[in-house]
Amino acid sequence: MLLVRTTPPRPVDVTRVFPELAPLARPAIRLHPRPGAPSVEESSVGGPLLWPVDEPWPHCEASHLHVDSGFRESPDDVRLTRRLRVRWHADHSRGGMTPEEEAVKERNAARLAERLDAGPPPADCPVPMLPVAQLYLRDIPLLRPPGEADLLQILWCPYDHDPDHKPSTALFWRSAAEVADILATPPEPYEVNYEGYLPEPCVLAPEAITEYPNSLDLSPQMRLMVGDWSRWQAADADVDGSYAEYPQEFYDVHLADAPGWKVGGWPPWGRTDPEPRYCAVCEVRMVPLLTIASREWDGGEGHNWAPQEDQAAAIAAGHCCGQSPSQPTKVEVGSTDNMQIYVCPASPKHPHTDLIQ
């Protein structure tokens, strides 16, 4: 992979200030998705999958009768709208659509009219799932595949599901070498519940990092420790004095778990306190597999997690050609939250689980 992204060094060596945290270090791989045109042979977010032509494409079998977000657009219309935003942002003097864009719009409208003439699909009609991520073991060595598998594929339903109002997810492990004939044109859903449920195709720049837990994952004693300003002063840590009253905030914002799409590491909390997940088969505590993020970094001081190669764009806090540098995938879950996917450490074949944070 030619794309390279590098997380800036943390402003403070946290284990120098708090050696007690060293045993809690966890490896993680930041995926650093960036808009591109990945192939089926590449790891990607929202890209095409290496899917066998003789294997049924996954469909969500749940009822979608209750779903009514008010958003009614086909995946093709969402893609067209995104292309128009990019072009109009790049050239404000050009109004309207090009002949090619008009043709795409008319084709989409004709397809929609044809579907409406046939009536809406039944609420219990299976819905084709959308590709979310494809990860090859050669790029993401933290993956723990079963048997000879070397490829993880993640898809989701483009509708919210009760009780947590999030897309339902599906995971597939496979051996890439066993895929001979590839499904060239997978089925797509009639519509998407939200624009943010249609990932933009992105190439990846995987980067191995070391993470420490969010303060909510620390024991009460350790939480008091990182909130003790005298400890930071005694270690002569270069921390802005404005954090003297709440040094724990400095730890969480600058030193703990990294934001953005990542494999492994520590989970990002915020909406709720930590919620341990346990395997439905063997009752072992599950571990984070993948964080699906609405943003690669937060605004304000959170931009210090932006890769060195993106710092100028992050500090500008603007958009480049209609693309928000902190939201390359266009994915948005919850209220600009994260979806965490957990797996059983005893067996990757056991059912996974997920939650929004």
PDB file of C-alpha atoms in Angstrom, residues 60-65 118-127 159 190:
ATOM      1  CA  CYS A  60     -31.215  -8.819   6.257  1.00  0.00           C
ATOM      2  CA  GLU A  61     -34.215 -11.012   7.019  1.00  0.00           C
ATOM      3  CA  ALA A  62     -35.724  -8.766   9.716  1.00  0.00           C
ATOM      4  CA  SER A  63     -38.921  -6.789   9.257  1.00  0.00           C
ATOM      5  CA  HIS A  64     -38.414  -3.125   8.334  1.00  0.00           C
ATOM      6  CA  LEU A  65     -42.031  -2.050   8.739  1.00  0.00           C
ATOM      7  CA  ALA A 118     -44.585  -2.185  -8.699  1.00  0.00           C
ATOM      8  CA  GLY A 119     -45.411  -1.062  -5.159  1.00  0.00           C
ATOM      9  CA  PRO A 120     -43.030  -0.788  -2.229  1.00  0.00           C
ATOM     10  CA  PRO A 121     -41.304  -3.982  -1.161  1.00  0.00           C
ATOM     11  CA  PRO A 122     -43.042  -5.848   1.659  1.00  0.00           C
ATOM     12  CA  ALA A 123     -41.842  -5.002   5.156  1.00  0.00           C
ATOM     13  CA  ASP A 124     -40.613  -8.557   5.559  1.00  0.00           C
ATOM     14  CA  CYS A 125     -38.794  -8.587   2.214  1.00  0.00           C
ATOM     15  CA  PRO A 126     -35.088  -9.482   2.690  1.00  0.00           C
ATOM     16  CA  VAL A 127     -32.886  -6.412   2.210  1.00  0.00           C
ATOM     17  CA  TYR A 159     -31.901   0.383   8.138  1.00  0.00           C
ATOM     18  CA  TYR A 190     -34.060  -0.395  -2.549  1.00  0.00           C
TER      19      TYR A 190
END
